[in-house]
């Protein structure tokens, strides 16, 4: 698989051009916003309200917020996160400008990669017939692949460590692939960011969540290719 995904292709395919041109329909419409949030919740993604842009700043009270419009409103976001339709409708109605985060490591994980590498990997995965789940573009520079979670076994010793695990406070330490699992979160579409950037679906939450290892090699190969480097040795076990 690595050799296949390591090949460079000349020029842009129609698929790549379509991806670059794709933007959410009626992203600013409130009805569309609520419908997209409810669709994410119906797919099992637990949601909680997040900050939103206030000009080029964050809506929170923190001076010099390091992650403007990208963080939950409440420190209790992990317990607050829910798929309850009524609660999400109330939040959306009473906080019309709020973004929403989805807590990872409960039902789903997110493999978060640089945008160009993600687009390349997505094209090749689909061309190879690999089942790819929901995919979102974030902030004009990242692509997020939503997958099934690795789970939370009763015996903590069974939890296999991963050097790619990413938490909100460690994103700068993972410029390549970030694996959002327990204790982390990502913005769920539709979301607005400062500078007229956004988070939007490329493939919606109606697609079933795949196992993360079915995508991992393609993503790491694409990252290495776009960085002009050979893939590093795996930082995860490929067999259980």
Coordinates of N, CA and C in Angstrom, one line a residue:
X1 N 0.8 -1.2 0.0 CA 0.0 0.0 0.0 C 0.9 1.3 0.0
X2 N 2.0 1.2 0.8 CA 2.8 2.4 0.9 C 3.4 2.8 -0.5
X3 N 3.8 1.8 -1.3 CA 4.4 2.1 -2.6 C 3.3 2.7 -3.5
X4 N 2.1 2.2 -3.4 CA 1.0 2.7 -4.2 C 0.7 4.2 -3.9
X5 N 0.6 4.5 -2.6 CA 0.3 5.8 -2.2 C 1.5 6.7 -2.2
X6 N 2.7 6.2 -2.5 CA 3.8 7.1 -2.6 C 4.0 7.6 -3.9
X7 N 3.3 7.1 -4.9 CA 3.5 7.6 -6.3 C 3.0 9.0 -6.5
X8 N 3.7 9.8 -7.2 CA 3.3 11.1 -7.5 C 2.5 11.1 -8.9
X9 N 1.5 11.9 -9.0 CA 0.7 12.0 -10.2 C 0.9 13.3 -10.8
X10 N 1.0 13.4 -12.1 CA 1.2 14.6 -12.8 C -0.1 15.4 -13.0
X11 N 0.0 16.7 -12.7 CA -1.2 17.6 -12.9 C -2.3 17.4 -11.9
X12 N -3.4 18.1 -12.0 CA -4.5 18.0 -11.1 C -5.6 17.2 -11.8
X13 N -6.1 16.2 -11.0 CA -7.3 15.5 -11.5 C -8.5 16.3 -11.3
X14 N -9.6 15.9 -12.0 CA -10.9 16.6 -11.9 C -11.4 16.5 -10.4
X15 N -11.0 15.4 -9.8 CA -11.4 15.1 -8.4 C -10.8 16.2 -7.5
X16 N -9.5 16.5 -7.7 CA -8.8 17.5 -6.9 C -9.3 18.8 -7.1
X17 N -9.7 19.2 -8.4 CA -10.2 20.5 -8.6 C -11.6 20.6 -8.0
X18 N -12.4 19.5 -8.0 CA -13.7 19.6 -7.3 C -13.5 19.8 -5.8
X19 N -12.6 19.1 -5.2 CA -12.3 19.3 -3.8 C -12.0 20.7 -3.4
X20 N -11.1 21.3 -4.3 CA -10.7 22.7 -4.0 C -11.8 23.7 -4.1
X21 N -12.7 23.4 -5.0 CA -13.8 24.3 -5.3 C -15.0 24.1 -4.3
X22 N -15.0 23.0 -3.6 CA -16.2 22.6 -2.8 C -16.3 23.5 -1.6
X23 N -17.4 24.0 -1.3 CA -17.7 24.8 -0.1 C -19.1 24.4 0.4
X24 N -19.4 24.6 1.7 CA -20.7 24.2 2.2 C -21.8 25.1 1.6
X25 N -22.9 24.4 1.3 CA -24.1 25.2 0.8 C -24.8 25.9 1.9
X26 N -25.1 27.2 1.7 CA -25.9 28.0 2.6 C -25.2 27.9 4.0
X27 N -23.9 28.1 4.1 CA -23.2 27.9 5.3 C -23.7 28.9 6.4
X28 N -24.1 30.1 5.9 CA -24.5 31.1 6.8 C -26.0 31.0 7.2
X29 N -26.8 30.1 6.7 CA -28.2 30.0 7.0 C -28.4 29.3 8.3
X30 N -29.2 29.9 9.2 CA -29.3 29.3 10.5 C -30.0 27.9 10.5
X31 N -31.0 27.7 9.6 CA -31.6 26.4 9.4 C -30.6 25.4 9.0
X32 N -29.8 25.7 8.0 CA -28.8 24.8 7.6 C -27.8 24.5 8.7
X33 N -27.4 25.5 9.5 CA -26.5 25.2 10.6 C -27.1 24.2 11.6
X34 N -28.3 24.4 12.0 CA -29.0 23.5 12.9 C -29.1 22.1 12.3
X35 N -29.5 22.0 11.1 CA -29.6 20.7 10.4 C -28.3 20.0 10.4
X36 N -27.2 20.7 10.1 CA -25.9 20.0 10.0 C -25.5 19.6 11.4
X37 N -25.8 20.3 12.4 CA -25.4 19.9 13.8 C -26.2 18.7 14.2
X38 N -27.5 18.7 13.9 CA -28.3 17.6 14.3 C -27.9 16.3 13.5
X39 N -27.5 16.5 12.2 CA -27.0 15.4 11.5 C -25.8 14.8 12.1
X40 N -24.9 15.6 12.6 CA -23.7 15.1 13.2 C -24.0 14.4 14.5
X41 N -25.0 14.9 15.3 CA -25.4 14.2 16.5 C -26.1 12.9 16.2
X42 N -26.9 12.9 15.1 CA -27.6 11.7 14.8 C -26.6 10.6 14.4
X43 N -25.5 11.0 13.9 CA -24.4 10.0 13.5 C -23.6 9.6 14.7
X44 N -23.9 10.1 15.9 CA -23.3 9.7 17.1 C -22.2 10.5 17.6
X45 N -22.0 11.7 17.0 CA -20.9 12.6 17.4 C -21.4 13.5 18.6
X46 N -20.8 13.3 19.8 CA -21.3 14.1 20.9 C -20.8 15.6 20.8
X47 N -21.8 16.5 20.9 CA -21.5 18.0 20.7 C -21.6 18.8 22.0
X48 N -20.9 19.9 21.9 CA -21.0 20.9 23.0 C -20.7 22.3 22.4
X49 N -21.2 23.3 23.0 CA -21.0 24.7 22.4 C -19.6 25.1 22.5
X50 N -19.1 25.9 21.5 CA -17.8 26.5 21.5 C -17.8 28.0 21.2
X51 N -16.7 28.6 21.4 CA -16.5 30.0 21.2 C -16.7 30.3 19.7
X52 N -16.9 31.6 19.3 CA -17.0 32.0 17.9 C -16.2 33.2 17.7
X53 N -16.0 33.6 16.4 CA -15.2 34.8 16.1 C -15.9 36.1 16.5
X54 N -15.2 37.0 17.0 CA -15.7 38.4 17.3 C -14.7 39.3 16.5
X55 N -15.0 39.5 15.3 CA -14.0 40.1 14.4 C -12.9 39.2 14.2
X56 N -11.6 39.7 14.4 CA -10.5 38.8 14.3 C -10.1 38.2 15.7
X57 N -10.9 38.4 16.6 CA -10.7 37.9 18.0 C -11.6 36.8 18.3
X58 N -11.5 36.3 19.6 CA -12.4 35.2 20.1 C -13.5 35.8 20.9
X59 N -14.6 35.2 20.9 CA -15.7 35.6 21.7 C -15.5 35.5 23.2
X60 N -14.5 34.7 23.6 CA -14.3 34.5 25.1 C -13.6 35.7 25.7
X61 N -13.5 35.7 27.0 CA -13.0 36.9 27.7 C -11.5 36.8 27.9
X62 N -10.9 35.8 27.4 CA -9.4 35.6 27.6 C -8.7 36.6 26.7
X63 N -7.8 37.4 27.2 CA -7.0 38.3 26.4 C -5.9 37.5 25.7
X64 N -5.8 37.7 24.4 CA -4.8 37.0 23.6 C -5.1 35.5 23.5
X65 N -6.4 35.1 23.4 CA -6.8 33.7 23.3 C -5.9 33.0 22.2
X66 N -5.2 31.9 22.6 CA -4.3 31.2 21.7 C -5.1 30.4 20.6
X67 N -6.3 30.1 20.9 CA -7.1 29.3 19.9 C -8.5 30.0 19.7
X68 N -8.5 31.2 19.1 CA -9.8 31.9 19.0 C -10.8 31.1 18.2
X69 N -12.0 31.0 18.8 CA -13.2 30.4 18.2 C -13.0 28.9 17.9
X70 N -12.0 28.3 18.6 CA -11.7 26.9 18.4 C -11.8 26.1 19.7
X71 N -12.3 26.6 20.7 CA -12.4 25.9 22.0 C -13.8 25.9 22.6
X72 N -14.1 24.9 23.5 CA -15.4 24.9 24.1 C -15.6 26.1 25.0
X73 N -16.9 26.4 25.2 CA -17.3 27.5 26.2 C -17.1 27.1 27.6
X74 N -17.4 25.8 27.9 CA -17.4 25.3 29.3 C -16.2 24.4 29.5
X75 N -15.6 24.6 30.7 CA -14.5 23.6 31.1 C -15.1 22.2 31.3
X76 N -16.4 22.1 31.4 CA -17.0 20.8 31.6 C -17.4 20.2 30.3
X77 N -16.7 20.5 29.2 CA -17.2 20.1 27.9 C -17.3 18.6 27.7
X78 N -16.4 17.8 28.4 CA -16.4 16.4 28.2 C -17.7 15.8 28.8
X79 N -18.2 16.2 29.9 CA -19.4 15.7 30.5 C -20.6 16.4 29.8
X80 N -20.4 17.6 29.3 CA -21.5 18.3 28.7 C -21.9 17.8 27.3
X81 N -20.9 17.2 26.6 CA -21.1 16.8 25.2 C -22.2 15.8 25.1
X82 N -23.0 15.9 24.1 CA -24.2 15.1 24.0 C -24.7 14.9 22.6
X83 N -25.5 13.9 22.4 CA -26.1 13.7 21.1 C -27.6 14.0 21.2
X84 N -28.1 14.5 22.3 CA -29.5 14.7 22.5 C -30.0 15.8 21.6
X85 N -31.0 15.4 20.8 CA -31.5 16.4 19.8 C -32.1 17.6 20.4
X86 N -32.9 17.5 21.4 CA -33.5 18.6 22.1 C -32.5 19.6 22.7
X87 N -31.5 19.0 23.3 CA -30.4 19.9 23.9 C -29.7 20.7 22.9
X88 N -29.3 20.0 21.8 CA -28.6 20.7 20.7 C -29.4 21.7 20.1
X89 N -30.7 21.5 19.9 CA -31.6 22.5 19.3 C -31.7 23.7 20.3
X90 N -31.7 23.5 21.6 CA -31.8 24.6 22.5 C -30.5 25.4 22.5
X91 N -29.3 24.7 22.5 CA -28.1 25.4 22.4 C -28.0 26.3 21.1
X92 N -28.4 25.7 20.0 CA -28.3 26.3 18.7 C -29.2 27.6 18.6
X93 N -30.4 27.5 19.3 CA -31.3 28.6 19.3 C -30.9 29.7 20.2
X94 N -30.4 29.3 21.4 CA -30.0 30.3 22.4 C -28.6 30.9 22.2
X95 N -27.8 30.2 21.4 CA -26.4 30.7 21.1 C -26.2 30.7 19.6
X96 N -26.9 31.6 18.9 CA -26.9 31.5 17.4 C -25.6 31.7 16.8
X97 N -24.6 32.3 17.5 CA -23.3 32.5 16.8 C -22.3 31.4 17.2
X98 N -22.6 30.6 18.2 CA -21.7 29.6 18.7 C -21.2 28.6 17.7
X99 N -19.9 28.3 17.7 CA -19.5 27.1 17.0 C -19.8 25.9 18.0
X100 N -19.5 24.7 17.5 CA -19.7 23.5 18.3 C -18.4 22.6 18.2
X101 N -18.1 22.0 19.3 CA -17.0 21.0 19.2 C -17.6 19.6 19.4
X102 N -16.9 18.6 18.9 CA -17.3 17.2 19.2 C -16.1 16.6 20.0
X103 N -16.5 16.0 21.1 CA -15.5 15.3 21.9 C -15.1 14.0 21.3
X104 N -13.8 13.8 21.2 CA -13.3 12.6 20.6 C -13.0 11.5 21.7
X105 N -12.8 10.3 21.2 CA -12.4 9.2 22.1 C -13.6 8.6 22.8
X106 N -14.8 9.0 22.5 CA -16.0 8.4 23.1 C -16.6 7.4 22.0
X107 N -17.0 8.0 20.9 CA -17.6 7.2 19.8 C -16.6 7.2 18.6
X108 N -15.9 8.3 18.5 CA -15.1 8.5 17.3 C -13.8 9.1 17.6
X109 N -12.8 8.9 16.8 CA -11.5 9.7 16.8 C -11.4 10.5 15.6
X110 N -10.4 11.4 15.5 CA -10.2 12.2 14.3 C -8.7 12.2 14.0
X111 N -8.4 11.8 12.7 CA -7.1 11.9 12.2 C -7.0 13.3 11.4
X112 N -6.2 14.1 11.9 CA -6.1 15.5 11.5 C -4.8 15.8 10.8
X113 N -4.8 16.1 9.5 CA -3.6 16.2 8.8 C -3.5 17.5 8.0
X114 N -2.3 17.9 7.5 CA -2.2 19.1 6.6 C -3.1 19.0 5.4
X115 N -3.7 20.1 5.0 CA -4.8 20.1 4.0 C -4.4 19.4 2.7
X116 N -3.2 19.8 2.1 CA -2.8 19.3 0.8 C -2.6 17.8 0.9
X117 N -2.0 17.3 2.0 CA -1.7 15.9 2.1 C -3.1 15.2 2.3
X118 N -4.0 15.8 3.0 CA -5.3 15.1 3.2 C -6.0 15.0 1.9
X119 N -6.0 16.0 1.1 CA -6.7 16.0 -0.2 C -6.1 14.9 -1.1
X120 N -4.8 14.8 -1.1 CA -4.1 13.8 -1.9 C -4.5 12.4 -1.4
X121 N -4.5 12.2 -0.1 CA -4.8 10.9 0.4 C -6.2 10.5 0.2
X122 N -7.1 11.5 0.3 CA -8.5 11.2 0.1 C -8.8 10.8 -1.3
X123 N -8.2 11.5 -2.2 CA -8.4 11.1 -3.6 C -8.0 9.7 -3.9
X124 N -6.8 9.3 -3.4 CA -6.3 8.0 -3.6 C -7.0 6.9 -2.9
X125 N -7.5 7.2 -1.7 CA -8.2 6.2 -0.9 C -9.5 5.9 -1.6
X126 N -10.2 6.9 -2.1 CA -11.5 6.7 -2.8 C -11.3 6.0 -4.1
X127 N -10.2 6.3 -4.8 CA -9.9 5.7 -6.1 C -9.6 4.2 -5.9
X128 N -9.0 3.9 -4.7 CA -8.7 2.5 -4.4 C -9.9 1.7 -3.8
X129 N -11.0 2.4 -3.7 CA -12.2 1.7 -3.1 C -12.2 1.5 -1.6
X130 N -11.3 2.3 -0.9 CA -11.3 2.2 0.5 C -12.5 2.9 1.1
X131 N -13.1 2.3 2.1 CA -14.3 3.0 2.8 C -13.7 4.2 3.6
X132 N -14.1 5.4 3.2 CA -13.7 6.6 4.0 C -14.9 7.1 4.6
X133 N -14.8 7.5 5.9 CA -16.0 8.1 6.6 C -16.1 9.6 6.4
X134 N -16.7 10.3 7.3 CA -16.8 11.7 7.2 C -15.5 12.4 7.2
X135 N -15.4 13.5 6.4 CA -14.1 14.2 6.2 C -14.5 15.7 6.2
X136 N -13.7 16.5 6.9 CA -14.0 18.0 6.9 C -12.7 18.7 6.7
X137 N -12.8 19.9 6.1 CA -11.7 20.8 6.0 C -11.8 21.9 7.0
X138 N -10.7 22.3 7.6 CA -10.7 23.2 8.8 C -9.7 24.3 8.6
X139 N -10.2 25.5 8.6 CA -9.4 26.7 8.7 C -8.5 26.9 7.5
X140 N -8.8 26.3 6.4 CA -8.0 26.5 5.2 C -6.6 25.8 5.2
X141 N -6.3 25.0 6.3 CA -5.0 24.4 6.3 C -4.9 23.0 6.9
X142 N -6.1 22.5 7.3 CA -6.1 21.1 7.9 C -7.3 20.4 7.3
X143 N -7.2 19.0 7.2 CA -8.3 18.2 6.8 C -8.4 17.1 7.9
X144 N -9.7 16.8 8.3 CA -10.0 16.0 9.4 C -10.7 14.7 8.9
X145 N -10.2 13.6 9.2 CA -10.8 12.3 8.9 C -11.4 11.7 10.1
X146 N -12.7 11.6 10.1 CA -13.5 11.0 11.3 C -13.5 9.5 11.2
X147 N -13.1 8.8 12.3 CA -13.0 7.4 12.3 C -13.6 6.8 13.5
X148 N -13.8 5.5 13.6 CA -14.2 4.9 14.8 C -13.1 5.1 15.9
X149 N -13.5 5.1 17.1 CA -12.5 5.3 18.2 C -11.8 4.0 18.4
X150 N -10.6 4.1 19.0 CA -9.8 2.9 19.4 C -10.5 2.3 20.6
X151 N -11.4 3.0 21.3 CA -12.1 2.5 22.4 C -11.4 2.8 23.7
X152 N -12.1 2.5 24.8 CA -11.6 2.7 26.2 C -11.8 1.4 27.0
X153 N -10.8 0.5 26.8 CA -11.0 -0.8 27.5 C -11.0 -0.7 29.0
X154 N -11.7 -1.7 29.6 CA -11.8 -1.7 31.1 C -10.5 -1.8 31.7
X155 N -9.6 -2.6 31.1 CA -8.3 -2.8 31.7 C -7.4 -1.7 31.0
X156 N -6.9 -0.7 31.7 CA -6.2 0.4 31.1 C -4.9 -0.2 30.5
X157 N -4.3 -1.3 31.0 CA -3.1 -1.8 30.5 C -3.3 -2.3 29.0
X158 N -4.6 -2.5 28.6 CA -4.8 -3.0 27.3 C -4.8 -1.8 26.3
X159 N -4.8 -0.6 26.8 CA -4.8 0.6 26.0 C -3.4 0.8 25.4
X160 N -3.3 0.7 24.0 CA -2.0 0.8 23.4 C -1.7 2.2 23.1
X161 N -0.5 2.7 23.5 CA -0.1 4.1 23.4 C 0.2 4.5 22.0
X162 N 0.1 5.7 21.7 CA 0.4 6.2 20.3 C 1.1 7.6 20.4
X163 N 2.2 7.7 19.8 CA 3.0 8.9 19.9 C 2.3 10.0 19.1
X164 N 1.3 9.7 18.3 CA 0.6 10.7 17.6 C -0.6 11.3 18.3
X165 N -0.9 10.8 19.5 CA -2.1 11.3 20.3 C -1.9 12.8 20.5
X166 N -3.0 13.5 20.2 CA -3.0 14.9 20.3 C -4.1 15.4 21.2
X167 N -3.8 16.4 22.1 CA -4.8 17.0 22.9 C -4.8 18.5 22.6
X168 N -5.9 19.2 23.0 CA -6.0 20.6 22.6 C -4.7 21.5 22.9
X169 N -4.1 21.2 24.0 CA -2.9 22.0 24.3 C -1.6 21.5 23.7
X170 N -1.7 20.5 22.9 CA -0.4 20.0 22.3 C -0.5 20.0 20.7
X171 N -1.4 20.7 20.1 CA -1.5 20.7 18.7 C -0.3 21.2 18.0
X172 N 0.4 22.2 18.6 CA 1.6 22.8 18.0 C 2.7 21.8 17.9
X173 N 2.7 20.7 18.8 CA 3.7 19.7 18.8 C 3.5 18.7 17.7
X174 N 2.4 18.8 17.0 CA 2.0 17.8 16.0 C 1.7 18.5 14.6
X175 N 2.7 19.0 14.0 CA 2.5 19.7 12.7 C 2.0 18.8 11.6
X176 N 2.4 17.5 11.7 CA 2.0 16.6 10.7 C 0.6 15.9 11.0
X177 N 0.6 14.7 11.4 CA -0.6 14.0 11.8 C -1.0 14.1 13.2
X178 N -2.2 14.5 13.5 CA -2.7 14.6 14.9 C -3.8 13.6 15.1
X179 N -3.7 12.8 16.1 CA -4.7 11.8 16.4 C -5.5 12.2 17.6
X180 N -6.7 12.7 17.4 CA -7.5 13.2 18.5 C -8.3 12.0 19.0
X181 N -8.0 11.6 20.2 CA -8.7 10.5 20.9 C -9.2 11.0 22.2
X182 N -9.0 10.2 23.3 CA -9.6 10.5 24.6 C -9.0 11.9 25.1
X183 N -9.9 12.7 25.6 CA -9.4 14.0 26.2 C -9.2 15.1 25.2
X184 N -9.6 14.9 23.9 CA -9.4 15.9 22.9 C -10.8 16.2 22.3
X185 N -10.8 17.2 21.4 CA -12.0 17.6 20.7 C -11.5 18.3 19.4
X186 N -12.5 18.4 18.4 CA -12.3 19.2 17.2 C -13.6 19.9 17.0
X187 N -13.5 21.0 16.2 CA -14.7 21.7 15.8 C -15.4 20.8 14.8
X188 N -16.8 20.9 14.9 CA -17.6 20.1 14.0 C -18.3 21.1 13.0
X189 N -18.4 20.8 11.7 CA -19.0 21.7 10.8 C -20.5 21.9 11.1
X190 N -21.1 23.0 10.8 CA -20.4 24.2 10.3 C -19.8 25.1 11.4
X191 N -18.6 25.6 11.2 CA -18.0 26.5 12.2 C -17.3 27.6 11.5
X192 N -17.3 28.8 12.1 CA -16.7 30.0 11.6 C -15.5 30.3 12.4
X193 N -14.4 30.8 11.7 CA -13.2 31.1 12.3 C -12.8 32.5 12.0
X194 N -11.9 33.2 12.8 CA -11.5 34.5 12.4 C -10.9 34.6 11.0
X195 N -11.0 35.7 10.4 CA -10.4 35.9 9.0 C -11.3 35.3 8.0
X196 N -12.6 35.1 8.2 CA -13.5 34.6 7.2 C -13.2 33.1 6.8
X197 N -12.5 32.4 7.7 CA -12.2 31.0 7.5 C -13.4 30.2 8.1
X198 N -13.4 28.9 7.8 CA -14.5 28.1 8.3 C -14.1 26.6 8.4
X199 N -15.0 25.8 8.9 CA -14.8 24.4 9.0 C -16.1 23.8 8.3
X200 N -15.9 23.0 7.3 CA -17.0 22.5 6.5 C -16.8 21.1 6.1
X201 N -17.9 20.4 5.8 CA -17.8 19.0 5.4 C -17.4 18.8 4.0
X202 N -16.5 17.9 3.7 CA -16.2 17.4 2.3 C -17.0 16.2 2.1
X203 N -17.1 15.3 3.1 CA -17.9 14.1 3.1 C -18.7 14.2 4.4
X204 N -20.0 14.1 4.4 CA -20.8 14.4 5.5 C -20.9 13.2 6.5
X205 N -21.5 13.5 7.7 CA -21.6 12.5 8.8 C -22.4 11.3 8.5
X206 N -23.1 11.3 7.3 CA -23.9 10.1 7.0 C -23.1 8.9 6.6
X207 N -21.8 9.2 6.3 CA -20.9 8.1 6.0 C -20.4 7.3 7.2
X208 N -20.5 6.0 7.2 CA -20.1 5.2 8.4 C -18.6 5.5 8.8
X209 N -18.4 5.4 10.1 CA -17.0 5.6 10.6 C -16.1 4.4 10.3
X210 N -15.0 4.6 9.6 CA -14.1 3.4 9.3 C -13.2 3.2 10.5
X211 N -12.5 2.0 10.5 CA -11.4 1.8 11.5 C -10.3 2.7 11.1
X212 N -9.6 3.3 12.1 CA -8.6 4.3 11.8 C -7.4 3.7 11.1
X213 N -7.0 2.5 11.4 CA -5.8 1.9 10.8 C -6.0 1.7 9.2
X214 N -7.3 1.7 8.8 CA -7.5 1.5 7.3 C -7.1 2.8 6.6
X215 N -6.9 3.9 7.3 CA -6.6 5.2 6.6 C -5.2 5.6 7.0
X216 N -4.6 5.1 8.0 CA -3.4 5.7 8.6 C -2.2 5.6 7.7
X217 N -2.0 4.5 7.0 CA -0.8 4.4 6.2 C -0.9 5.4 5.0
X218 N -2.1 5.5 4.4 CA -2.3 6.4 3.3 C -2.0 7.9 3.7
X219 N -2.5 8.2 4.9 CA -2.3 9.6 5.4 C -0.8 9.9 5.7
X220 N -0.1 9.0 6.4 CA 1.3 9.2 6.7 C 2.1 9.3 5.4
X221 N 1.8 8.4 4.4 CA 2.5 8.4 3.2 C 2.3 9.8 2.4
X222 N 1.1 10.3 2.4 CA 0.8 11.5 1.8 C 1.5 12.7 2.5
X223 N 1.5 12.7 3.8 CA 2.2 13.7 4.6 C 3.7 13.7 4.2
X224 N 4.3 12.5 4.2 CA 5.7 12.4 3.8 C 6.0 12.9 2.4
X225 N 5.1 12.6 1.5 CA 5.3 13.0 0.1 C 5.2 14.5 0.0
X226 N 4.2 15.1 0.6 CA 4.1 16.6 0.5 C 5.2 17.3 1.3
X227 N 5.8 16.6 2.3 CA 6.9 17.2 3.0 C 8.3 16.9 2.3
X228 N 8.2 16.1 1.3 CA 9.5 15.7 0.5 C 10.4 14.8 1.3
X229 N 9.7 14.0 2.2 CA 10.5 13.1 3.0 C 10.0 11.7 2.9
X230 N 10.8 10.7 3.3 CA 10.3 9.3 3.4 C 9.5 9.2 4.7
X231 N 8.5 8.3 4.6 CA 7.7 8.1 5.8 C 8.5 7.6 7.0
X232 N 8.3 8.1 8.2 CA 9.0 7.6 9.4 C 8.5 6.3 9.8
X233 N 9.3 5.6 10.6 CA 8.8 4.3 11.1 C 7.5 4.5 11.9
X234 N 6.7 3.5 11.9 CA 5.4 3.7 12.5 C 5.5 3.9 14.0
X235 N 4.7 4.8 14.5 CA 4.6 5.1 16.0 C 3.4 4.4 16.6
X236 N 2.9 3.4 15.9 CA 1.7 2.7 16.4 C 1.8 1.3 16.1
X237 N 1.1 0.4 16.8 CA 1.2 -1.0 16.4 C 0.2 -1.3 15.3
X238 N 0.6 -1.9 14.2 CA -0.2 -2.2 13.1 C -1.0 -3.5 13.3
X239 N -0.7 -4.3 14.3 CA -1.4 -5.5 14.6 C -1.7 -5.5 16.1
X240 N -2.9 -6.0 16.4 CA -3.4 -5.9 17.8 C -2.8 -6.9 18.7

